[in-house]
Amino acid sequence: MPEHDRGYRLLFSHASMVEALLRAFVREEWVDQIDFASLEKVGASFVGPGLRDRHGDGIWKLSWNGGAVYLLLEFQSTSYRFMALRLLTYVALFYEDQIRNKELTSEGKLPPVLLLVLYNGNRPWTAPRELDALIAPAPGSLGRTRPRLRYLVVDERRVDPGELDGVSDLMAILVRIETARSPEDLVRLAESLPSTVPQEQPDLRRAFAAWLSQVLRRSFPSFSVPHLNELEEIAMLEENLIAWRKRKEREDQAKGMQRALLRILERRFGPLPRTARRKVEAIRSTEKLNQLADRLLAASSLRDLGLME
């Protein structure tokens, strides 16, 4: 399971996050009529054809208008062209469970299901949001037998910042952290988490801490990130950021020196053999690069510099 999925499954196993998601991005009148105090998590694992297990990312039962509607969540970090078909499979298996468990409406019907994909990929979501778009045109009455399904997508990196004003702090801070463009921005946003996530929800606070560790590792792999167990540990990120920035400055300085030395070597000795170029690029220490530059003043060949056998 991708790390993205694990982090989001943990976060959205909490009713307060599901409420925040719906209120932020499903701005329809019926959402205001949901009894969020009665949110109930439902198993999202099904047995499909051939006794194969199929696992959705999360299903929640919502009390609405005296009955029930269901929310089926999927978490994606890449745009999957056939997502509509995958969701059709999950809905069909879910409905089979409803029939088997005799959980139909008072009229003997299946309950409505809202399908929502929470997407945090770098590229825009391009997959068709309707199943109909995946099926070839059909003549006459055959066209009327085509299955219909539509799902919603929350494309976090394409959310207008203005849309986050006035929405739940939990959902707003999640999207802003996911879309942070630098470690400095991310750490600054992270510092507001301890005061944003309610103290009376310690499990949710730990889930946010674990998820934040994942975001940092995924978004800025060269940034040394400790695993955070508690939101109170976020304070140490500032120290890590300072150390990371100093290390990155040294690395950038060394790369600049490498490029300058390679240009000088080529002007002095002509096109460089691949072996010599690799030896220069392997030197990461500014001190050793300076020593090479000093030797270059008196060297008459690449062999004198130790760059050739």
CSV table of N, CA, C and O in Angstrom, one decimal, residues 3-67:
chain,number,residue,atom,x,y,z
A,3,GLU,N,2.5,4.8,0.7
A,3,GLU,CA,2.6,5.6,2.0
A,3,GLU,C,1.5,6.6,2.1
A,3,GLU,O,0.9,6.9,3.1
A,4,HIS,N,1.2,7.2,0.9
A,4,HIS,CA,0.1,8.2,0.8
A,4,HIS,C,-1.2,7.6,1.3
A,4,HIS,O,-1.9,8.2,2.1
A,5,ASP,N,-1.5,6.4,0.9
A,5,ASP,CA,-2.8,5.8,1.3
A,5,ASP,C,-2.8,5.5,2.8
A,5,ASP,O,-3.8,5.7,3.4
A,6,ARG,N,-1.7,5.0,3.3
A,6,ARG,CA,-1.7,4.7,4.7
A,6,ARG,C,-1.9,5.9,5.6
A,6,ARG,O,-2.7,5.9,6.6
A,7,GLY,N,-1.3,7.0,5.2
A,7,GLY,CA,-1.4,8.2,6.0
A,7,GLY,C,-2.8,8.8,5.9
A,7,GLY,O,-3.4,9.2,7.0
A,8,TYR,N,-3.4,8.8,4.7
A,8,TYR,CA,-4.8,9.3,4.6
A,8,TYR,C,-5.8,8.3,5.2
A,8,TYR,O,-6.8,8.8,5.8
A,9,ARG,N,-5.6,7.0,5.1
A,9,ARG,CA,-6.5,6.1,5.8
A,9,ARG,C,-6.5,6.3,7.3
A,9,ARG,O,-7.6,6.2,7.9
A,10,LEU,N,-5.4,6.6,7.8
A,10,LEU,CA,-5.3,6.9,9.3
A,10,LEU,C,-6.0,8.1,9.6
A,10,LEU,O,-6.8,8.2,10.6
A,11,LEU,N,-5.8,9.2,8.9
A,11,LEU,CA,-6.4,10.5,9.1
A,11,LEU,C,-7.9,10.4,9.0
A,11,LEU,O,-8.7,10.9,9.8
A,12,PHE,N,-8.4,9.8,7.9
A,12,PHE,CA,-9.8,9.7,7.6
A,12,PHE,C,-10.5,8.5,8.2
A,12,PHE,O,-11.6,8.2,7.7
A,13,SER,N,-9.9,7.9,9.2
A,13,SER,CA,-10.6,7.0,10.0
A,13,SER,C,-11.2,7.7,11.2
A,13,SER,O,-11.8,7.1,12.1
A,14,HIS,N,-11.0,9.1,11.2
A,14,HIS,CA,-11.6,9.9,12.3
A,14,HIS,C,-12.8,10.7,11.7
A,14,HIS,O,-12.7,11.3,10.7
A,15,ALA,N,-13.9,10.6,12.5
A,15,ALA,CA,-15.1,11.3,12.0
A,15,ALA,C,-15.0,12.7,11.8
A,15,ALA,O,-15.6,13.3,10.8
A,16,SER,N,-14.2,13.4,12.6
A,16,SER,CA,-14.0,14.9,12.5
A,16,SER,C,-13.4,15.2,11.1
A,16,SER,O,-13.7,16.3,10.5
A,17,MET,N,-12.5,14.4,10.6
A,17,MET,CA,-11.8,14.6,9.3
A,17,MET,C,-12.8,14.4,8.2
A,17,MET,O,-12.8,15.2,7.2
A,18,VAL,N,-13.7,13.4,8.3
A,18,VAL,CA,-14.7,13.2,7.3
A,18,VAL,C,-15.7,14.3,7.2
A,18,VAL,O,-16.0,14.8,6.1
A,19,GLU,N,-16.1,14.8,8.4
A,19,GLU,CA,-17.0,16.0,8.4
A,19,GLU,C,-16.3,17.2,7.8
A,19,GLU,O,-16.9,17.9,7.0
A,20,ALA,N,-15.0,17.4,8.1
A,20,ALA,CA,-14.3,18.5,7.6
A,20,ALA,C,-14.2,18.4,6.0
A,20,ALA,O,-14.4,19.4,5.3
A,21,LEU,N,-14.0,17.2,5.5
A,21,LEU,CA,-13.9,17.0,4.1
A,21,LEU,C,-15.2,17.4,3.4
A,21,LEU,O,-15.2,18.1,2.4
A,22,LEU,N,-16.3,16.8,3.9
A,22,LEU,CA,-17.6,17.0,3.3
A,22,LEU,C,-18.0,18.5,3.3
A,22,LEU,O,-18.5,19.1,2.4
A,23,ARG,N,-17.8,19.1,4.5
A,23,ARG,CA,-18.2,20.5,4.6
A,23,ARG,C,-17.4,21.4,3.7
A,23,ARG,O,-17.8,22.5,3.2
A,24,ALA,N,-16.1,21.1,3.5
A,24,ALA,CA,-15.2,21.9,2.7
A,24,ALA,C,-15.4,21.8,1.2
A,24,ALA,O,-15.4,22.8,0.5
A,25,PHE,N,-15.7,20.6,0.8
A,25,PHE,CA,-15.7,20.4,-0.7
A,25,PHE,C,-17.0,19.8,-1.3
A,25,PHE,O,-17.1,19.7,-2.5
A,26,VAL,N,-18.0,19.5,-0.5
A,26,VAL,CA,-19.3,19.1,-1.0
A,26,VAL,C,-20.3,20.1,-0.5
A,26,VAL,O,-21.0,19.8,0.4
A,27,ARG,N,-20.2,21.2,-1.1
A,27,ARG,CA,-21.0,22.4,-0.6
A,27,ARG,C,-22.4,22.3,-1.2
A,27,ARG,O,-22.8,23.1,-2.0
A,28,GLU,N,-23.2,21.4,-0.7
A,28,GLU,CA,-24.6,21.2,-1.1
A,28,GLU,C,-25.5,21.2,0.1
A,28,GLU,O,-25.1,20.9,1.2
A,29,GLU,N,-26.7,21.6,-0.1
A,29,GLU,CA,-27.6,21.8,1.0
A,29,GLU,C,-27.8,20.5,1.8
A,29,GLU,O,-27.9,20.6,3.1
A,30,TRP,N,-27.8,19.4,1.2
A,30,TRP,CA,-28.1,18.2,1.9
A,30,TRP,C,-27.0,17.8,2.9
A,30,TRP,O,-27.2,17.2,4.0
A,31,VAL,N,-25.7,18.3,2.7
A,31,VAL,CA,-24.7,18.1,3.6
A,31,VAL,C,-24.9,18.7,5.0
A,31,VAL,O,-24.6,18.2,6.0
A,32,ASP,N,-25.6,19.9,4.9
A,32,ASP,CA,-25.9,20.6,6.2
A,32,ASP,C,-27.0,19.8,7.0
A,32,ASP,O,-27.1,20.1,8.2
A,33,GLN,N,-27.6,18.9,6.4
A,33,GLN,CA,-28.7,18.2,7.1
A,33,GLN,C,-28.2,16.8,7.6
A,33,GLN,O,-29.0,16.1,8.2
A,34,ILE,N,-26.9,16.5,7.4
A,34,ILE,CA,-26.3,15.3,8.0
A,34,ILE,C,-26.2,15.4,9.5
A,34,ILE,O,-25.8,16.5,10.0
A,35,ASP,N,-26.5,14.3,10.2
A,35,ASP,CA,-26.3,14.3,11.6
A,35,ASP,C,-24.8,13.7,11.8
A,35,ASP,O,-24.6,12.5,11.9
A,36,PHE,N,-23.9,14.7,11.8
A,36,PHE,CA,-22.5,14.3,11.9
A,36,PHE,C,-22.1,13.6,13.2
A,36,PHE,O,-21.1,12.9,13.3
A,37,ALA,N,-22.9,13.8,14.2
A,37,ALA,CA,-22.6,13.1,15.5
A,37,ALA,C,-22.8,11.6,15.4
A,37,ALA,O,-22.3,10.8,16.2
A,38,SER,N,-23.6,11.2,14.4
A,38,SER,CA,-23.9,9.8,14.2
A,38,SER,C,-23.0,9.1,13.1
A,38,SER,O,-23.3,7.9,12.7
A,39,LEU,N,-21.9,9.7,12.7
A,39,LEU,CA,-21.1,9.1,11.7
A,39,LEU,C,-20.6,7.8,12.1
A,39,LEU,O,-20.2,7.6,13.3
A,40,GLU,N,-20.6,6.8,11.2
A,40,GLU,CA,-20.3,5.4,11.6
A,40,GLU,C,-19.4,4.9,10.5
A,40,GLU,O,-19.7,4.9,9.3
A,41,LYS,N,-18.2,4.4,10.9
A,41,LYS,CA,-17.3,3.8,9.9
A,41,LYS,C,-17.7,2.4,9.6
A,41,LYS,O,-18.0,1.6,10.5
A,42,VAL,N,-17.7,2.1,8.3
A,42,VAL,CA,-18.1,0.8,7.8
A,42,VAL,C,-17.0,0.1,7.1
A,42,VAL,O,-16.1,0.7,6.5
A,43,GLY,N,-16.9,-1.2,7.3
A,43,GLY,CA,-15.8,-2.0,6.6
A,43,GLY,C,-15.8,-1.8,5.2
A,43,GLY,O,-16.8,-1.7,4.5
A,44,ALA,N,-14.6,-1.6,4.6
A,44,ALA,CA,-14.4,-1.3,3.2
A,44,ALA,C,-13.7,-2.5,2.4
A,44,ALA,O,-13.1,-2.3,1.4
A,45,SER,N,-13.8,-3.7,3.0
A,45,SER,CA,-13.2,-4.9,2.4
A,45,SER,C,-14.3,-5.8,1.9
A,45,SER,O,-15.3,-6.0,2.6
A,46,PHE,N,-14.2,-6.2,0.6
A,46,PHE,CA,-15.3,-7.1,0.1
A,46,PHE,C,-14.6,-8.3,-0.6
A,46,PHE,O,-13.5,-8.3,-1.0
A,47,VAL,N,-15.4,-9.3,-0.7
A,47,VAL,CA,-15.0,-10.5,-1.5
A,47,VAL,C,-15.7,-10.5,-2.8
A,47,VAL,O,-16.9,-10.5,-3.0
A,48,GLY,N,-14.8,-10.3,-3.9
A,48,GLY,CA,-15.3,-10.2,-5.2
A,48,GLY,C,-15.4,-11.6,-5.9
A,48,GLY,O,-15.2,-12.6,-5.3
A,49,PRO,N,-15.6,-11.5,-7.2
A,49,PRO,CA,-15.6,-12.8,-8.0
A,49,PRO,C,-14.3,-13.6,-7.9
A,49,PRO,O,-13.3,-13.0,-7.8
A,50,GLY,N,-14.5,-14.9,-7.8
A,50,GLY,CA,-13.3,-15.7,-7.7
A,50,GLY,C,-12.7,-15.7,-6.3
A,50,GLY,O,-11.6,-16.0,-6.0
A,51,LEU,N,-13.5,-15.2,-5.3
A,51,LEU,CA,-13.2,-15.1,-3.9
A,51,LEU,C,-12.0,-14.2,-3.7
A,51,LEU,O,-11.2,-14.3,-2.7
A,52,ARG,N,-11.8,-13.2,-4.6
A,52,ARG,CA,-10.7,-12.3,-4.5
A,52,ARG,C,-11.1,-11.1,-3.5
A,52,ARG,O,-12.2,-10.6,-3.6
A,53,ASP,N,-10.2,-10.8,-2.6
A,53,ASP,CA,-10.5,-9.7,-1.7
A,53,ASP,C,-10.3,-8.3,-2.4
A,53,ASP,O,-9.3,-8.2,-3.2
A,54,ARG,N,-11.3,-7.4,-2.3
A,54,ARG,CA,-11.1,-6.1,-2.8
A,54,ARG,C,-11.2,-5.1,-1.7
A,54,ARG,O,-12.1,-5.2,-0.8
A,55,HIS,N,-10.4,-4.1,-1.6
A,55,HIS,CA,-10.3,-3.2,-0.5
A,55,HIS,C,-10.5,-1.8,-1.0
A,55,HIS,O,-9.7,-1.3,-1.7
A,56,GLY,N,-11.5,-1.1,-0.5
A,56,GLY,CA,-11.6,0.3,-0.7
A,56,GLY,C,-10.9,1.0,0.4
A,56,GLY,O,-10.3,0.4,1.3
A,57,ASP,N,-10.8,2.4,0.3
A,57,ASP,CA,-10.0,3.1,1.3
A,57,ASP,C,-10.8,3.5,2.5
A,57,ASP,O,-10.3,3.8,3.5
A,58,GLY,N,-12.1,3.6,2.3
A,58,GLY,CA,-12.9,4.0,3.5
A,58,GLY,C,-14.4,4.2,3.1
A,58,GLY,O,-14.7,4.7,2.1
A,59,ILE,N,-15.3,3.6,4.0
A,59,ILE,CA,-16.7,3.8,3.8
A,59,ILE,C,-17.3,4.3,5.1
A,59,ILE,O,-17.0,3.8,6.1
A,60,TRP,N,-18.1,5.4,5.0
A,60,TRP,CA,-18.8,5.9,6.2
A,60,TRP,C,-20.3,6.0,6.0
A,60,TRP,O,-20.8,6.3,4.9
A,61,LYS,N,-21.0,5.6,7.0
A,61,LYS,CA,-22.5,5.7,7.0
A,61,LYS,C,-22.9,7.1,7.6
A,61,LYS,O,-22.4,7.4,8.7
A,62,LEU,N,-23.7,7.8,6.9
A,62,LEU,CA,-24.2,9.1,7.3
A,62,LEU,C,-25.7,9.1,7.5
A,62,LEU,O,-26.4,8.7,6.7
A,63,SER,N,-26.1,9.6,8.7
A,63,SER,CA,-27.6,9.7,8.9
A,63,SER,C,-28.1,11.0,8.3
A,63,SER,O,-27.6,12.1,8.6
A,64,TRP,N,-29.1,10.9,7.4
A,64,TRP,CA,-29.6,12.0,6.7
A,64,TRP,C,-31.1,11.9,6.4
A,64,TRP,O,-31.5,10.8,5.9
A,65,ASN,N,-31.8,12.9,6.8
A,65,ASN,CA,-33.2,13.0,6.5
A,65,ASN,C,-34.0,11.7,6.9
A,65,ASN,O,-34.9,11.2,6.2
A,66,GLY,N,-33.6,11.2,8.1
A,66,GLY,CA,-34.3,10.1,8.6
A,66,GLY,C,-33.8,8.7,8.1
A,66,GLY,O,-34.3,7.7,8.5
A,67,GLY,N,-32.9,8.8,7.1
A,67,GLY,CA,-32.4,7.5,6.6
A,67,GLY,C,-30.9,7.6,6.6
A,67,GLY,O,-30.3,8.2,7.4
